[in-house]
């Protein structure tokens, strides 16, 4: 909830009732973070989403990608108890395939790309990917 002096988290507790907690002091900052997102359109391509998954977003598909989670390796040299990724010894996805994935789903300067998988820093070609 945005109020005069900041942003509040409002909750209801069965035992204690309603309460609110200040979580951000500068209302002006948080309001500046809101973007003017375009409305999504109606999907007209009967082949979607299979077409878009295979070939990148089609011209009739009015949604845009806001974040791409790109799994670049399944290798990992850590042993985190809380990790949900499977450690595998599968070969890494090729740099060429990564470039194709990026060109299909990423708008330079607009789309957030998160490298994931096992541990992306194990790739020798990480600078080329970035």
mmCIF file with all atom_site columns, C-alpha atoms in Angstrom:
data_model
loop_
_atom_site.group_PDB
_atom_site.id
_atom_site.type_symbol
_atom_site.label_atom_id
_atom_site.label_alt_id
_atom_site.label_comp_id
_atom_site.label_asym_id
_atom_site.label_entity_id
_atom_site.label_seq_id
_atom_site.pdbx_PDB_ins_code
_atom_site.Cartn_x
_atom_site.Cartn_y
_atom_site.Cartn_z
_atom_site.occupancy
_atom_site.B_iso_or_equiv
_atom_site.pdbx_formal_charge
_atom_site.auth_seq_id
_atom_site.auth_comp_id
_atom_site.auth_asym_id
_atom_site.auth_atom_id
_atom_site.pdbx_PDB_model_num
ATOM 1   C CA . UNK A 1 1   ? 0.000  0.000   0.000   1.00 0.00 ? 1   UNK A CA 1
ATOM 2   C CA . UNK A 1 2   ? 1.430  3.391   -0.992  1.00 0.00 ? 2   UNK A CA 1
ATOM 3   C CA . UNK A 1 3   ? 0.692  6.123   1.549   1.00 0.00 ? 3   UNK A CA 1
ATOM 4   C CA . UNK A 1 4   ? 1.879  9.707   1.943   1.00 0.00 ? 4   UNK A CA 1
ATOM 5   C CA . UNK A 1 5   ? 5.251  8.953   3.540   1.00 0.00 ? 5   UNK A CA 1
ATOM 6   C CA . UNK A 1 6   ? 6.146  5.612   1.970   1.00 0.00 ? 6   UNK A CA 1
ATOM 7   C CA . UNK A 1 7   ? 5.198  2.076   1.049   1.00 0.00 ? 7   UNK A CA 1
ATOM 8   C CA . UNK A 1 8   ? 3.601  -0.223  3.590   1.00 0.00 ? 8   UNK A CA 1
ATOM 9   C CA . UNK A 1 9   ? 3.029  -3.957  3.796   1.00 0.00 ? 9   UNK A CA 1
ATOM 10  C CA . UNK A 1 10  ? -0.455 -4.547  5.158   1.00 0.00 ? 10  UNK A CA 1
ATOM 11  C CA . UNK A 1 11  ? -1.383 -7.893  6.689   1.00 0.00 ? 11  UNK A CA 1
ATOM 12  C CA . UNK A 1 12  ? -4.128 -9.466  8.710   1.00 0.00 ? 12  UNK A CA 1
ATOM 13  C CA . UNK A 1 13  ? -3.356 -11.806 11.580  1.00 0.00 ? 13  UNK A CA 1
ATOM 14  C CA . UNK A 1 14  ? -6.114 -14.079 12.912  1.00 0.00 ? 14  UNK A CA 1
ATOM 15  C CA . UNK A 1 15  ? -4.863 -13.519 16.458  1.00 0.00 ? 15  UNK A CA 1
ATOM 16  C CA . UNK A 1 16  ? -3.819 -9.835  16.355  1.00 0.00 ? 16  UNK A CA 1
ATOM 17  C CA . UNK A 1 17  ? -5.962 -8.318  13.591  1.00 0.00 ? 17  UNK A CA 1
ATOM 18  C CA . UNK A 1 18  ? -4.865 -5.869  10.897  1.00 0.00 ? 18  UNK A CA 1
ATOM 19  C CA . UNK A 1 19  ? -1.482 -4.165  10.920  1.00 0.00 ? 19  UNK A CA 1
ATOM 20  C CA . UNK A 1 20  ? 0.872  -2.399  8.530   1.00 0.00 ? 20  UNK A CA 1
ATOM 21  C CA . UNK A 1 21  ? 4.641  -2.081  8.429   1.00 0.00 ? 21  UNK A CA 1
ATOM 22  C CA . UNK A 1 22  ? 6.681  0.562   6.598   1.00 0.00 ? 22  UNK A CA 1
ATOM 23  C CA . UNK A 1 23  ? 8.905  -1.238  4.056   1.00 0.00 ? 23  UNK A CA 1
ATOM 24  C CA . UNK A 1 24  ? 10.115 1.710   1.944   1.00 0.00 ? 24  UNK A CA 1
ATOM 25  C CA . UNK A 1 25  ? 10.448 5.314   3.059   1.00 0.00 ? 25  UNK A CA 1
ATOM 26  C CA . UNK A 1 26  ? 10.566 7.152   -0.251  1.00 0.00 ? 26  UNK A CA 1
ATOM 27  C CA . UNK A 1 27  ? 7.251  7.112   -2.107  1.00 0.00 ? 27  UNK A CA 1
ATOM 28  C CA . UNK A 1 28  ? 8.765  9.154   -4.956  1.00 0.00 ? 28  UNK A CA 1
ATOM 29  C CA . UNK A 1 29  ? 11.449 6.500   -5.648  1.00 0.00 ? 29  UNK A CA 1
ATOM 30  C CA . UNK A 1 30  ? 9.042  3.607   -5.877  1.00 0.00 ? 30  UNK A CA 1
ATOM 31  C CA . UNK A 1 31  ? 6.631  5.524   -8.103  1.00 0.00 ? 31  UNK A CA 1
ATOM 32  C CA . UNK A 1 32  ? 9.499  6.244   -10.515 1.00 0.00 ? 32  UNK A CA 1
ATOM 33  C CA . UNK A 1 33  ? 10.153 2.498   -10.850 1.00 0.00 ? 33  UNK A CA 1
ATOM 34  C CA . UNK A 1 34  ? 6.755  1.872   -12.437 1.00 0.00 ? 34  UNK A CA 1
ATOM 35  C CA . UNK A 1 35  ? 7.078  1.556   -16.186 1.00 0.00 ? 35  UNK A CA 1
ATOM 36  C CA . UNK A 1 36  ? 4.505  2.153   -18.844 1.00 0.00 ? 36  UNK A CA 1
ATOM 37  C CA . UNK A 1 37  ? 4.065  -1.421  -19.999 1.00 0.00 ? 37  UNK A CA 1
ATOM 38  C CA . UNK A 1 38  ? 2.203  -1.980  -23.210 1.00 0.00 ? 38  UNK A CA 1
ATOM 39  C CA . UNK A 1 39  ? -0.999 -3.950  -22.939 1.00 0.00 ? 39  UNK A CA 1
ATOM 40  C CA . UNK A 1 40  ? -0.715 -7.490  -24.185 1.00 0.00 ? 40  UNK A CA 1
ATOM 41  C CA . UNK A 1 41  ? -2.717 -8.343  -27.251 1.00 0.00 ? 41  UNK A CA 1
ATOM 42  C CA . UNK A 1 42  ? -4.857 -11.248 -28.255 1.00 0.00 ? 42  UNK A CA 1
ATOM 43  C CA . UNK A 1 43  ? -3.025 -14.279 -29.534 1.00 0.00 ? 43  UNK A CA 1
ATOM 44  C CA . UNK A 1 44  ? -3.952 -14.692 -33.203 1.00 0.00 ? 44  UNK A CA 1
ATOM 45  C CA . UNK A 1 45  ? -1.511 -17.393 -34.303 1.00 0.00 ? 45  UNK A CA 1
ATOM 46  C CA . UNK A 1 46  ? -3.115 -20.828 -33.852 1.00 0.00 ? 46  UNK A CA 1
ATOM 47  C CA . UNK A 1 47  ? 0.344  -22.416 -33.850 1.00 0.00 ? 47  UNK A CA 1
ATOM 48  C CA . UNK A 1 48  ? 1.419  -20.595 -30.676 1.00 0.00 ? 48  UNK A CA 1
ATOM 49  C CA . UNK A 1 49  ? 2.885  -21.250 -28.232 1.00 0.00 ? 49  UNK A CA 1
ATOM 50  C CA . UNK A 1 50  ? 4.685  -24.133 -29.960 1.00 0.00 ? 50  UNK A CA 1
ATOM 51  C CA . UNK A 1 51  ? 5.730  -21.906 -32.875 1.00 0.00 ? 51  UNK A CA 1
ATOM 52  C CA . UNK A 1 52  ? 7.095  -19.216 -30.562 1.00 0.00 ? 52  UNK A CA 1
ATOM 53  C CA . UNK A 1 53  ? 8.920  -21.739 -28.379 1.00 0.00 ? 53  UNK A CA 1
ATOM 54  C CA . UNK A 1 54  ? 10.656 -23.183 -31.423 1.00 0.00 ? 54  UNK A CA 1
ATOM 55  C CA . UNK A 1 55  ? 11.206 -20.047 -33.522 1.00 0.00 ? 55  UNK A CA 1
ATOM 56  C CA . UNK A 1 56  ? 11.118 -17.101 -31.126 1.00 0.00 ? 56  UNK A CA 1
ATOM 57  C CA . UNK A 1 57  ? 8.175  -14.779 -30.610 1.00 0.00 ? 57  UNK A CA 1
ATOM 58  C CA . UNK A 1 58  ? 6.003  -14.507 -33.714 1.00 0.00 ? 58  UNK A CA 1
ATOM 59  C CA . UNK A 1 59  ? 4.868  -11.147 -35.104 1.00 0.00 ? 59  UNK A CA 1
ATOM 60  C CA . UNK A 1 60  ? 1.271  -11.796 -34.071 1.00 0.00 ? 60  UNK A CA 1
ATOM 61  C CA . UNK A 1 61  ? 2.202  -12.660 -30.520 1.00 0.00 ? 61  UNK A CA 1
ATOM 62  C CA . UNK A 1 62  ? 1.741  -9.360  -28.714 1.00 0.00 ? 62  UNK A CA 1
ATOM 63  C CA . UNK A 1 63  ? 3.413  -10.322 -25.436 1.00 0.00 ? 63  UNK A CA 1
ATOM 64  C CA . UNK A 1 64  ? 7.040  -9.447  -24.926 1.00 0.00 ? 64  UNK A CA 1
ATOM 65  C CA . UNK A 1 65  ? 9.702  -11.225 -22.950 1.00 0.00 ? 65  UNK A CA 1
ATOM 66  C CA . UNK A 1 66  ? 10.681 -9.336  -19.813 1.00 0.00 ? 66  UNK A CA 1
ATOM 67  C CA . UNK A 1 67  ? 13.268 -11.786 -18.459 1.00 0.00 ? 67  UNK A CA 1
ATOM 68  C CA . UNK A 1 68  ? 15.101 -14.684 -20.059 1.00 0.00 ? 68  UNK A CA 1
ATOM 69  C CA . UNK A 1 69  ? 16.432 -17.396 -17.759 1.00 0.00 ? 69  UNK A CA 1
ATOM 70  C CA . UNK A 1 70  ? 19.140 -18.992 -19.863 1.00 0.00 ? 70  UNK A CA 1
ATOM 71  C CA . UNK A 1 71  ? 20.578 -22.283 -18.629 1.00 0.00 ? 71  UNK A CA 1
ATOM 72  C CA . UNK A 1 72  ? 24.130 -22.338 -19.957 1.00 0.00 ? 72  UNK A CA 1
ATOM 73  C CA . UNK A 1 73  ? 25.486 -25.367 -18.080 1.00 0.00 ? 73  UNK A CA 1
ATOM 74  C CA . UNK A 1 74  ? 24.419 -28.205 -15.827 1.00 0.00 ? 74  UNK A CA 1
ATOM 75  C CA . UNK A 1 75  ? 27.875 -28.469 -14.249 1.00 0.00 ? 75  UNK A CA 1
ATOM 76  C CA . UNK A 1 76  ? 28.446 -27.277 -10.685 1.00 0.00 ? 76  UNK A CA 1
ATOM 77  C CA . UNK A 1 77  ? 31.424 -27.365 -8.337  1.00 0.00 ? 77  UNK A CA 1
ATOM 78  C CA . UNK A 1 78  ? 29.399 -26.584 -5.216  1.00 0.00 ? 78  UNK A CA 1
ATOM 79  C CA . UNK A 1 79  ? 27.340 -28.785 -2.941  1.00 0.00 ? 79  UNK A CA 1
ATOM 80  C CA . UNK A 1 80  ? 24.605 -26.474 -1.667  1.00 0.00 ? 80  UNK A CA 1
ATOM 81  C CA . UNK A 1 81  ? 21.948 -28.250 0.407   1.00 0.00 ? 81  UNK A CA 1
ATOM 82  C CA . UNK A 1 82  ? 19.273 -25.793 -0.685  1.00 0.00 ? 82  UNK A CA 1
ATOM 83  C CA . UNK A 1 83  ? 19.945 -25.828 -4.442  1.00 0.00 ? 83  UNK A CA 1
ATOM 84  C CA . UNK A 1 84  ? 17.150 -27.017 -6.727  1.00 0.00 ? 84  UNK A CA 1
ATOM 85  C CA . UNK A 1 85  ? 19.403 -27.571 -9.768  1.00 0.00 ? 85  UNK A CA 1
ATOM 86  C CA . UNK A 1 86  ? 20.491 -31.088 -10.659 1.00 0.00 ? 86  UNK A CA 1
ATOM 87  C CA . UNK A 1 87  ? 24.226 -31.674 -10.948 1.00 0.00 ? 87  UNK A CA 1
ATOM 88  C CA . UNK A 1 88  ? 24.851 -33.463 -14.204 1.00 0.00 ? 88  UNK A CA 1
ATOM 89  C CA . UNK A 1 89  ? 27.857 -34.125 -16.359 1.00 0.00 ? 89  UNK A CA 1
ATOM 90  C CA . UNK A 1 90  ? 26.006 -33.265 -19.555 1.00 0.00 ? 90  UNK A CA 1
ATOM 91  C CA . UNK A 1 91  ? 27.876 -31.301 -22.200 1.00 0.00 ? 91  UNK A CA 1
ATOM 92  C CA . UNK A 1 92  ? 27.343 -27.538 -22.093 1.00 0.00 ? 92  UNK A CA 1
ATOM 93  C CA . UNK A 1 93  ? 25.007 -25.917 -24.573 1.00 0.00 ? 93  UNK A CA 1
ATOM 94  C CA . UNK A 1 94  ? 27.063 -24.567 -27.485 1.00 0.00 ? 94  UNK A CA 1
ATOM 95  C CA . UNK A 1 95  ? 27.934 -20.882 -27.755 1.00 0.00 ? 95  UNK A CA 1
ATOM 96  C CA . UNK A 1 96  ? 26.184 -20.835 -31.138 1.00 0.00 ? 96  UNK A CA 1
ATOM 97  C CA . UNK A 1 97  ? 22.960 -22.162 -29.606 1.00 0.00 ? 97  UNK A CA 1
ATOM 98  C CA . UNK A 1 98  ? 23.193 -19.588 -26.808 1.00 0.00 ? 98  UNK A CA 1
ATOM 99  C CA . UNK A 1 99  ? 23.551 -16.821 -29.424 1.00 0.00 ? 99  UNK A CA 1
ATOM 100 C CA . UNK A 1 100 ? 20.490 -18.158 -31.253 1.00 0.00 ? 100 UNK A CA 1
ATOM 101 C CA . UNK A 1 101 ? 18.459 -18.278 -28.030 1.00 0.00 ? 101 UNK A CA 1
ATOM 102 C CA . UNK A 1 102 ? 19.450 -14.722 -27.156 1.00 0.00 ? 102 UNK A CA 1
ATOM 103 C CA . UNK A 1 103 ? 18.641 -13.389 -30.624 1.00 0.00 ? 103 UNK A CA 1
ATOM 104 C CA . UNK A 1 104 ? 15.236 -15.108 -30.504 1.00 0.00 ? 104 UNK A CA 1
ATOM 105 C CA . UNK A 1 105 ? 14.068 -13.786 -27.151 1.00 0.00 ? 105 UNK A CA 1
ATOM 106 C CA . UNK A 1 106 ? 16.149 -10.751 -26.170 1.00 0.00 ? 106 UNK A CA 1
ATOM 107 C CA . UNK A 1 107 ? 15.621 -7.124  -27.136 1.00 0.00 ? 107 UNK A CA 1
ATOM 108 C CA . UNK A 1 108 ? 19.023 -5.475  -26.518 1.00 0.00 ? 108 UNK A CA 1
ATOM 109 C CA . UNK A 1 109 ? 18.813 -2.912  -23.740 1.00 0.00 ? 109 UNK A CA 1
ATOM 110 C CA . UNK A 1 110 ? 15.287 -3.971  -22.747 1.00 0.00 ? 110 UNK A CA 1
ATOM 111 C CA . UNK A 1 111 ? 15.269 -7.659  -21.823 1.00 0.00 ? 111 UNK A CA 1
ATOM 112 C CA . UNK A 1 112 ? 16.819 -8.894  -18.595 1.00 0.00 ? 112 UNK A CA 1
ATOM 113 C CA . UNK A 1 113 ? 18.965 -12.011 -19.121 1.00 0.00 ? 113 UNK A CA 1
ATOM 114 C CA . UNK A 1 114 ? 19.791 -14.244 -16.175 1.00 0.00 ? 114 UNK A CA 1
ATOM 115 C CA . UNK A 1 115 ? 22.433 -16.923 -16.674 1.00 0.00 ? 115 UNK A CA 1
ATOM 116 C CA . UNK A 1 116 ? 21.558 -20.094 -14.845 1.00 0.00 ? 116 UNK A CA 1
ATOM 117 C CA . UNK A 1 117 ? 21.924 -23.831 -14.870 1.00 0.00 ? 117 UNK A CA 1
ATOM 118 C CA . UNK A 1 118 ? 24.467 -25.330 -12.574 1.00 0.00 ? 118 UNK A CA 1
ATOM 119 C CA . UNK A 1 119 ? 27.266 -22.780 -12.050 1.00 0.00 ? 119 UNK A CA 1
ATOM 120 C CA . UNK A 1 120 ? 27.647 -20.511 -15.128 1.00 0.00 ? 120 UNK A CA 1
ATOM 121 C CA . UNK A 1 121 ? 31.114 -19.321 -14.042 1.00 0.00 ? 121 UNK A CA 1
ATOM 122 C CA . UNK A 1 122 ? 32.496 -22.786 -14.848 1.00 0.00 ? 122 UNK A CA 1
ATOM 123 C CA . UNK A 1 123 ? 32.188 -22.008 -18.567 1.00 0.00 ? 123 UNK A CA 1
ATOM 124 C CA . UNK A 1 124 ? 35.466 -20.986 -20.204 1.00 0.00 ? 124 UNK A CA 1
ATOM 125 C CA . UNK A 1 125 ? 33.539 -18.901 -22.752 1.00 0.00 ? 125 UNK A CA 1
ATOM 126 C CA . UNK A 1 126 ? 31.540 -16.937 -20.161 1.00 0.00 ? 126 UNK A CA 1
ATOM 127 C CA . UNK A 1 127 ? 32.997 -13.568 -21.318 1.00 0.00 ? 127 UNK A CA 1
ATOM 128 C CA . UNK A 1 128 ? 31.753 -14.274 -24.864 1.00 0.00 ? 128 UNK A CA 1
ATOM 129 C CA . UNK A 1 129 ? 28.304 -15.159 -23.531 1.00 0.00 ? 129 UNK A CA 1
ATOM 130 C CA . UNK A 1 130 ? 28.097 -11.964 -21.513 1.00 0.00 ? 130 UNK A CA 1
#
